[in-house]
Amino acid sequence: IPLSDEPLRLFGKHVLVTAGPTHEPIDPVRYIANRSSGKQGFAIAAAAAEAGARVTLVAGPVHLPTPPGVDRVDVESALEMAEAVDAALPADVAVMVAAVADWRVVRSADQKLKKDGGAIAPLELTENPDILAGLAHGLRRPPLVVGFAAETQDVIRYAQAKRVRKGADWIVANDVSGDVMGGDANTVHIVMADEVVSLPEMPKGDVARALVERIADALAE
Ligand code: CTP
Ligand code: CA
């Protein structure tokens, strides 16, 4: 077995990653979802584990294998994800890659909704808690909190505003104007307080390793 000569730069660190979409139930057979594949978050969990970290991966509903050496907690909804994130603390780093649904149905039905031939029943929605902001402003805040932001325009400006509003240290801004969602490549800008590092388009695995290197640098400081 060829052993890697890479130093285990995150050995002894606990890295918490959220990934994938969330599914917000409407009734037992229907839900609200989004197009997140979970690939980028899973790649980050894999890269952190390769760097020697203990990794907790809180995963929404995705069809992806668990990366080697990663502790995976499967969840469906945003509320379940928030609970699993809380249960995984403390952590040295949190990387919140999940595309959390912004809204959930106020009262999901216990039984399958029927057409009934009449008017369409409206869905009453309410906003989900912001898991990243809750973590970043919370009592057990990890020393390094990294968020993601998928944007289709004004990518860096929106990301910088999100970084400040949510209390994250970094926001990895994801340009999703192309076919990033579900694809294997990504173009990101790491937006920090006083610096923006723009990476060229590259496979999601390479984005993950580049981000993990920066995380290791930051923890070493
Ligand atoms: N996020 C979260 N909980 C939410 C919504 C978002 O933890 N309820 C996190 C995501 O995991 C991501 C970051 O916040 O790391 C940014 O998500 P995004 O959807 O871009 O931010 P929103 O505040 O929901 O803004 P928008 O209206 O652009 O969707
Ligand atoms: Ca959102």
PDB file of N, CA, C and O in Angstrom, residues 7-58:
ATOM      1  N   PRO A   7       1.594  15.304   5.371  1.00  0.00           N
ATOM      2  CA  PRO A   7       1.430  15.320   6.824  1.00  0.00           C
ATOM      3  C   PRO A   7      -0.058  15.375   7.178  1.00  0.00           C
ATOM      4  O   PRO A   7      -0.852  15.938   6.423  1.00  0.00           O
ATOM      5  N   LEU A   8      -0.444  14.756   8.288  1.00  0.00           N
ATOM      6  CA  LEU A   8      -1.850  14.770   8.707  1.00  0.00           C
ATOM      7  C   LEU A   8      -2.111  16.089   9.422  1.00  0.00           C
ATOM      8  O   LEU A   8      -2.072  16.177  10.643  1.00  0.00           O
ATOM      9  N   ARG A   9      -2.396  17.110   8.628  1.00  0.00           N
ATOM     10  CA  ARG A   9      -2.421  18.479   9.176  1.00  0.00           C
ATOM     11  C   ARG A   9      -3.602  18.741  10.085  1.00  0.00           C
ATOM     12  O   ARG A   9      -3.596  19.722  10.819  1.00  0.00           O
ATOM     13  N   LEU A  10      -4.638  17.913  10.013  1.00  0.00           N
ATOM     14  CA  LEU A  10      -5.810  18.128  10.885  1.00  0.00           C
ATOM     15  C   LEU A  10      -5.923  17.043  11.951  1.00  0.00           C
ATOM     16  O   LEU A  10      -6.982  16.881  12.565  1.00  0.00           O
ATOM     17  N   PHE A  11      -4.819  16.326  12.202  1.00  0.00           N
ATOM     18  CA  PHE A  11      -4.858  15.282  13.229  1.00  0.00           C
ATOM     19  C   PHE A  11      -5.230  15.896  14.587  1.00  0.00           C
ATOM     20  O   PHE A  11      -4.732  16.951  14.961  1.00  0.00           O
ATOM     21  N   GLY A  12      -6.157  15.242  15.292  1.00  0.00           N
ATOM     22  CA  GLY A  12      -6.578  15.731  16.612  1.00  0.00           C
ATOM     23  C   GLY A  12      -7.674  16.789  16.545  1.00  0.00           C
ATOM     24  O   GLY A  12      -8.156  17.242  17.576  1.00  0.00           O
ATOM     25  N   LYS A  13      -8.083  17.172  15.341  1.00  0.00           N
ATOM     26  CA  LYS A  13      -9.143  18.182  15.192  1.00  0.00           C
ATOM     27  C   LYS A  13     -10.472  17.508  14.862  1.00  0.00           C
ATOM     28  O   LYS A  13     -10.504  16.477  14.192  1.00  0.00           O
ATOM     29  N   HIS A  14     -11.552  18.117  15.340  1.00  0.00           N
ATOM     30  CA  HIS A  14     -12.894  17.649  14.997  1.00  0.00           C
ATOM     31  C   HIS A  14     -13.502  18.610  13.988  1.00  0.00           C
ATOM     32  O   HIS A  14     -13.673  19.796  14.287  1.00  0.00           O
ATOM     33  N   VAL A  15     -13.798  18.114  12.818  1.00  0.00           N
ATOM     34  CA  VAL A  15     -14.375  18.928  11.747  1.00  0.00           C
ATOM     35  C   VAL A  15     -15.831  18.500  11.531  1.00  0.00           C
ATOM     36  O   VAL A  15     -16.116  17.322  11.319  1.00  0.00           O
ATOM     37  N   LEU A  16     -16.719  19.468  11.621  1.00  0.00           N
ATOM     38  CA  LEU A  16     -18.153  19.230  11.412  1.00  0.00           C
ATOM     39  C   LEU A  16     -18.530  19.763  10.036  1.00  0.00           C
ATOM     40  O   LEU A  16     -18.240  20.921   9.715  1.00  0.00           O
ATOM     41  N   VAL A  17     -19.158  18.915   9.232  1.00  0.00           N
ATOM     42  CA  VAL A  17     -19.559  19.322   7.872  1.00  0.00           C
ATOM     43  C   VAL A  17     -21.049  19.045   7.707  1.00  0.00           C
ATOM     44  O   VAL A  17     -21.534  17.980   8.104  1.00  0.00           O
ATOM     45  N   THR A  18     -21.782  20.004   7.137  1.00  0.00           N
ATOM     46  CA  THR A  18     -23.155  19.711   6.697  1.00  0.00           C
ATOM     47  C   THR A  18     -23.157  19.655   5.174  1.00  0.00           C
ATOM     48  O   THR A  18     -22.397  20.372   4.520  1.00  0.00           O
ATOM     49  N   ALA A  19     -23.993  18.801   4.626  1.00  0.00           N
ATOM     50  CA  ALA A  19     -23.989  18.623   3.174  1.00  0.00           C
ATOM     51  C   ALA A  19     -25.362  18.199   2.672  1.00  0.00           C
ATOM     52  O   ALA A  19     -26.174  17.664   3.424  1.00  0.00           O
ATOM     53  N   GLY A  20     -25.574  18.446   1.396  1.00  0.00           N
ATOM     54  CA  GLY A  20     -26.805  17.988   0.743  1.00  0.00           C
ATOM     55  C   GLY A  20     -27.956  18.955   0.922  1.00  0.00           C
ATOM     56  O   GLY A  20     -27.810  20.021   1.524  1.00  0.00           O
ATOM     57  N   PRO A  21     -29.094  18.585   0.371  1.00  0.00           N
ATOM     58  CA  PRO A  21     -30.292  19.411   0.543  1.00  0.00           C
ATOM     59  C   PRO A  21     -30.972  19.041   1.860  1.00  0.00           C
ATOM     60  O   PRO A  21     -30.495  18.170   2.588  1.00  0.00           O
ATOM     61  N   THR A  22     -32.041  19.724   2.194  1.00  0.00           N
ATOM     62  CA  THR A  22     -32.965  19.158   3.189  1.00  0.00           C
ATOM     63  C   THR A  22     -34.296  18.926   2.479  1.00  0.00           C
ATOM     64  O   THR A  22     -34.571  19.538   1.440  1.00  0.00           O
ATOM     65  N   HIS A  23     -35.066  18.004   3.013  1.00  0.00           N
ATOM     66  CA  HIS A  23     -36.415  17.725   2.515  1.00  0.00           C
ATOM     67  C   HIS A  23     -37.404  18.165   3.580  1.00  0.00           C
ATOM     68  O   HIS A  23     -37.306  17.741   4.732  1.00  0.00           O
ATOM     69  N   GLU A  24     -38.327  19.022   3.181  1.00  0.00           N
ATOM     70  CA  GLU A  24     -39.320  19.542   4.119  1.00  0.00           C
ATOM     71  C   GLU A  24     -40.658  18.886   3.811  1.00  0.00           C
ATOM     72  O   GLU A  24     -41.234  19.110   2.738  1.00  0.00           O
ATOM     73  N   PRO A  25     -41.158  18.069   4.726  1.00  0.00           N
ATOM     74  CA  PRO A  25     -42.355  17.276   4.412  1.00  0.00           C
ATOM     75  C   PRO A  25     -43.607  18.127   4.211  1.00  0.00           C
ATOM     76  O   PRO A  25     -43.831  19.111   4.911  1.00  0.00           O
ATOM     77  N   ILE A  26     -44.403  17.711   3.206  1.00  0.00           N
ATOM     78  CA  ILE A  26     -45.738  18.279   2.977  1.00  0.00           C
ATOM     79  C   ILE A  26     -46.775  17.319   3.535  1.00  0.00           C
ATOM     80  O   ILE A  26     -47.686  17.710   4.256  1.00  0.00           O
ATOM     81  N   ASP A  27     -46.587  16.054   3.197  1.00  0.00           N
ATOM     82  CA  ASP A  27     -47.412  14.964   3.737  1.00  0.00           C
ATOM     83  C   ASP A  27     -46.529  13.722   3.698  1.00  0.00           C
ATOM     84  O   ASP A  27     -45.340  13.834   3.365  1.00  0.00           O
ATOM     85  N   PRO A  28     -47.042  12.527   4.052  1.00  0.00           N
ATOM     86  CA  PRO A  28     -46.130  11.374   4.122  1.00  0.00           C
ATOM     87  C   PRO A  28     -45.443  11.017   2.802  1.00  0.00           C
ATOM     88  O   PRO A  28     -44.423  10.322   2.823  1.00  0.00           O
ATOM     89  N   VAL A  29     -45.956  11.485   1.666  1.00  0.00           N
ATOM     90  CA  VAL A  29     -45.360  11.079   0.399  1.00  0.00           C
ATOM     91  C   VAL A  29     -44.791  12.254  -0.404  1.00  0.00           C
ATOM     92  O   VAL A  29     -44.280  12.050  -1.500  1.00  0.00           O
ATOM     93  N   ARG A  30     -44.845  13.466   0.137  1.00  0.00           N
ATOM     94  CA  ARG A  30     -44.388  14.620  -0.639  1.00  0.00           C
ATOM     95  C   ARG A  30     -43.511  15.532   0.222  1.00  0.00           C
ATOM     96  O   ARG A  30     -43.684  15.605   1.432  1.00  0.00           O
ATOM     97  N   TYR A  31     -42.598  16.241  -0.482  1.00  0.00           N
ATOM     98  CA  TYR A  31     -41.730  17.163   0.242  1.00  0.00           C
ATOM     99  C   TYR A  31     -41.287  18.303  -0.656  1.00  0.00           C
ATOM    100  O   TYR A  31     -41.371  18.215  -1.882  1.00  0.00           O
ATOM    101  N   ILE A  32     -40.755  19.361  -0.033  1.00  0.00           N
ATOM    102  CA  ILE A  32     -40.102  20.461  -0.739  1.00  0.00           C
ATOM    103  C   ILE A  32     -38.601  20.189  -0.702  1.00  0.00           C
ATOM    104  O   ILE A  32     -38.068  19.827   0.352  1.00  0.00           O
ATOM    105  N   ALA A  33     -37.930  20.356  -1.833  1.00  0.00           N
ATOM    106  CA  ALA A  33     -36.503  20.036  -1.902  1.00  0.00           C
ATOM    107  C   ALA A  33     -35.778  21.042  -2.772  1.00  0.00           C
ATOM    108  O   ALA A  33     -36.375  22.018  -3.233  1.00  0.00           O
ATOM    109  N   ASN A  34     -34.492  20.831  -2.979  1.00  0.00           N
ATOM    110  CA  ASN A  34     -33.731  21.650  -3.928  1.00  0.00           C
ATOM    111  C   ASN A  34     -32.729  20.765  -4.654  1.00  0.00           C
ATOM    112  O   ASN A  34     -32.647  19.569  -4.387  1.00  0.00           O
ATOM    113  N   ARG A  35     -31.953  21.347  -5.559  1.00  0.00           N
ATOM    114  CA  ARG A  35     -31.122  20.560  -6.467  1.00  0.00           C
ATOM    115  C   ARG A  35     -29.735  20.224  -5.920  1.00  0.00           C
ATOM    116  O   ARG A  35     -28.875  19.764  -6.667  1.00  0.00           O
ATOM    117  N   SER A  36     -29.466  20.464  -4.652  1.00  0.00           N
ATOM    118  CA  SER A  36     -28.142  20.134  -4.120  1.00  0.00           C
ATOM    119  C   SER A  36     -27.884  18.634  -4.222  1.00  0.00           C
ATOM    120  O   SER A  36     -28.725  17.820  -3.848  1.00  0.00           O
ATOM    121  N   SER A  37     -26.687  18.266  -4.705  1.00  0.00           N
ATOM    122  CA  SER A  37     -26.330  16.840  -4.831  1.00  0.00           C
ATOM    123  C   SER A  37     -25.580  16.340  -3.606  1.00  0.00           C
ATOM    124  O   SER A  37     -25.469  15.136  -3.390  1.00  0.00           O
ATOM    125  N   GLY A  38     -24.999  17.257  -2.824  1.00  0.00           N
ATOM    126  CA  GLY A  38     -24.171  16.864  -1.682  1.00  0.00           C
ATOM    127  C   GLY A  38     -22.722  16.603  -2.033  1.00  0.00           C
ATOM    128  O   GLY A  38     -21.893  16.389  -1.145  1.00  0.00           O
ATOM    129  N   LYS A  39     -22.389  16.652  -3.343  1.00  0.00           N
ATOM    130  CA  LYS A  39     -21.032  16.253  -3.760  1.00  0.00           C
ATOM    131  C   LYS A  39     -19.938  17.117  -3.135  1.00  0.00           C
ATOM    132  O   LYS A  39     -18.920  16.609  -2.683  1.00  0.00           O
ATOM    133  N   GLN A  40     -20.137  18.448  -3.131  1.00  0.00           N
ATOM    134  CA  GLN A  40     -19.081  19.313  -2.605  1.00  0.00           C
ATOM    135  C   GLN A  40     -18.877  19.098  -1.107  1.00  0.00           C
ATOM    136  O   GLN A  40     -17.748  19.012  -0.632  1.00  0.00           O
ATOM    137  N   GLY A  41     -19.957  18.981  -0.362  1.00  0.00           N
ATOM    138  CA  GLY A  41     -19.835  18.750   1.081  1.00  0.00           C
ATOM    139  C   GLY A  41     -19.192  17.405   1.400  1.00  0.00           C
ATOM    140  O   GLY A  41     -18.339  17.313   2.292  1.00  0.00           O
ATOM    141  N   PHE A  42     -19.590  16.363   0.670  1.00  0.00           N
ATOM    142  CA  PHE A  42     -18.990  15.044   0.887  1.00  0.00           C
ATOM    143  C   PHE A  42     -17.498  15.076   0.551  1.00  0.00           C
ATOM    144  O   PHE A  42     -16.685  14.454   1.235  1.00  0.00           O
ATOM    145  N   ALA A  43     -17.128  15.826  -0.499  1.00  0.00           N
ATOM    146  CA  ALA A  43     -15.710  15.925  -0.871  1.00  0.00           C
ATOM    147  C   ALA A  43     -14.913  16.630   0.226  1.00  0.00           C
ATOM    148  O   ALA A  43     -13.766  16.256   0.507  1.00  0.00           O
ATOM    149  N   ILE A  44     -15.521  17.621   0.867  1.00  0.00           N
ATOM    150  CA  ILE A  44     -14.828  18.324   1.954  1.00  0.00           C
ATOM    151  C   ILE A  44     -14.668  17.404   3.161  1.00  0.00           C
ATOM    152  O   ILE A  44     -13.609  17.356   3.788  1.00  0.00           O
ATOM    153  N   ALA A  45     -15.711  16.645   3.481  1.00  0.00           N
ATOM    154  CA  ALA A  45     -15.603  15.680   4.582  1.00  0.00           C
ATOM    155  C   ALA A  45     -14.500  14.668   4.287  1.00  0.00           C
ATOM    156  O   ALA A  45     -13.685  14.341   5.165  1.00  0.00           O
ATOM    157  N   ALA A  46     -14.436  14.186   3.049  1.00  0.00           N
ATOM    158  CA  ALA A  46     -13.412  13.212   2.665  1.00  0.00           C
ATOM    159  C   ALA A  46     -12.017  13.818   2.790  1.00  0.00           C
ATOM    160  O   ALA A  46     -11.093  13.184   3.326  1.00  0.00           O
ATOM    161  N   ALA A  47     -11.865  15.060   2.321  1.00  0.00           N
ATOM    162  CA  ALA A  47     -10.549  15.706   2.363  1.00  0.00           C
ATOM    163  C   ALA A  47     -10.101  15.962   3.797  1.00  0.00           C
ATOM    164  O   ALA A  47      -8.918  15.818   4.126  1.00  0.00           O
ATOM    165  N   ALA A  48     -11.051  16.331   4.659  1.00  0.00           N
ATOM    166  CA  ALA A  48     -10.707  16.568   6.069  1.00  0.00           C
ATOM    167  C   ALA A  48     -10.285  15.260   6.733  1.00  0.00           C
ATOM    168  O   ALA A  48      -9.329  15.230   7.524  1.00  0.00           O
ATOM    169  N   ALA A  49     -10.976  14.171   6.422  1.00  0.00           N
ATOM    170  CA  ALA A  49     -10.606  12.867   6.983  1.00  0.00           C
ATOM    171  C   ALA A  49      -9.231  12.436   6.474  1.00  0.00           C
ATOM    172  O   ALA A  49      -8.408  11.923   7.236  1.00  0.00           O
ATOM    173  N   GLU A  50      -8.969  12.687   5.193  1.00  0.00           N
ATOM    174  CA  GLU A  50      -7.645  12.362   4.633  1.00  0.00           C
ATOM    175  C   GLU A  50      -6.546  13.152   5.324  1.00  0.00           C
ATOM    176  O   GLU A  50      -5.408  12.684   5.420  1.00  0.00           O
ATOM    177  N   ALA A  51      -6.895  14.358   5.795  1.00  0.00           N
ATOM    178  CA  ALA A  51      -5.911  15.187   6.496  1.00  0.00           C
ATOM    179  C   ALA A  51      -5.818  14.808   7.977  1.00  0.00           C
ATOM    180  O   ALA A  51      -5.170  15.503   8.755  1.00  0.00           O
ATOM    181  N   GLY A  52      -6.499  13.737   8.378  1.00  0.00           N
ATOM    182  CA  GLY A  52      -6.331  13.205   9.730  1.00  0.00           C
ATOM    183  C   GLY A  52      -7.360  13.657  10.739  1.00  0.00           C
ATOM    184  O   GLY A  52      -7.290  13.286  11.909  1.00  0.00           O
ATOM    185  N   ALA A  53      -8.346  14.477  10.315  1.00  0.00           N
ATOM    186  CA  ALA A  53      -9.344  14.978  11.262  1.00  0.00           C
ATOM    187  C   ALA A  53     -10.341  13.881  11.632  1.00  0.00           C
ATOM    188  O   ALA A  53     -10.560  12.939  10.876  1.00  0.00           O
ATOM    189  N   ARG A  54     -10.961  14.038  12.808  1.00  0.00           N
ATOM    190  CA  ARG A  54     -12.192  13.319  13.096  1.00  0.00           C
ATOM    191  C   ARG A  54     -13.299  14.127  12.439  1.00  0.00           C
ATOM    192  O   ARG A  54     -13.399  15.337  12.672  1.00  0.00           O
ATOM    193  N   VAL A  55     -14.110  13.494  11.621  1.00  0.00           N
ATOM    194  CA  VAL A  55     -15.087  14.238  10.830  1.00  0.00           C
ATOM    195  C   VAL A  55     -16.496  13.749  11.137  1.00  0.00           C
ATOM    196  O   VAL A  55     -16.773  12.551  11.083  1.00  0.00           O
ATOM    197  N   THR A  56     -17.379  14.689  11.475  1.00  0.00           N
ATOM    198  CA  THR A  56     -18.805  14.389  11.559  1.00  0.00           C
ATOM    199  C   THR A  56     -19.476  15.040  10.357  1.00  0.00           C
ATOM    200  O   THR A  56     -19.378  16.249  10.161  1.00  0.00           O
ATOM    201  N   LEU A  57     -20.137  14.215   9.560  1.00  0.00           N
ATOM    202  CA  LEU A  57     -20.814  14.695   8.348  1.00  0.00           C
ATOM    203  C   LEU A  57     -22.319  14.574   8.563  1.00  0.00           C
ATOM    204  O   LEU A  57     -22.860  13.470   8.626  1.00  0.00           O
ATOM    205  N   VAL A  58     -22.980  15.709   8.721  1.00  0.00           N
ATOM    206  CA  VAL A  58     -24.439  15.721   8.852  1.00  0.00           C
ATOM    207  C   VAL A  58     -25.000  15.875   7.443  1.00  0.00           C
ATOM    208  O   VAL A  58     -24.831  16.918   6.804  1.00  0.00           O
TER     209      VAL A  58
END
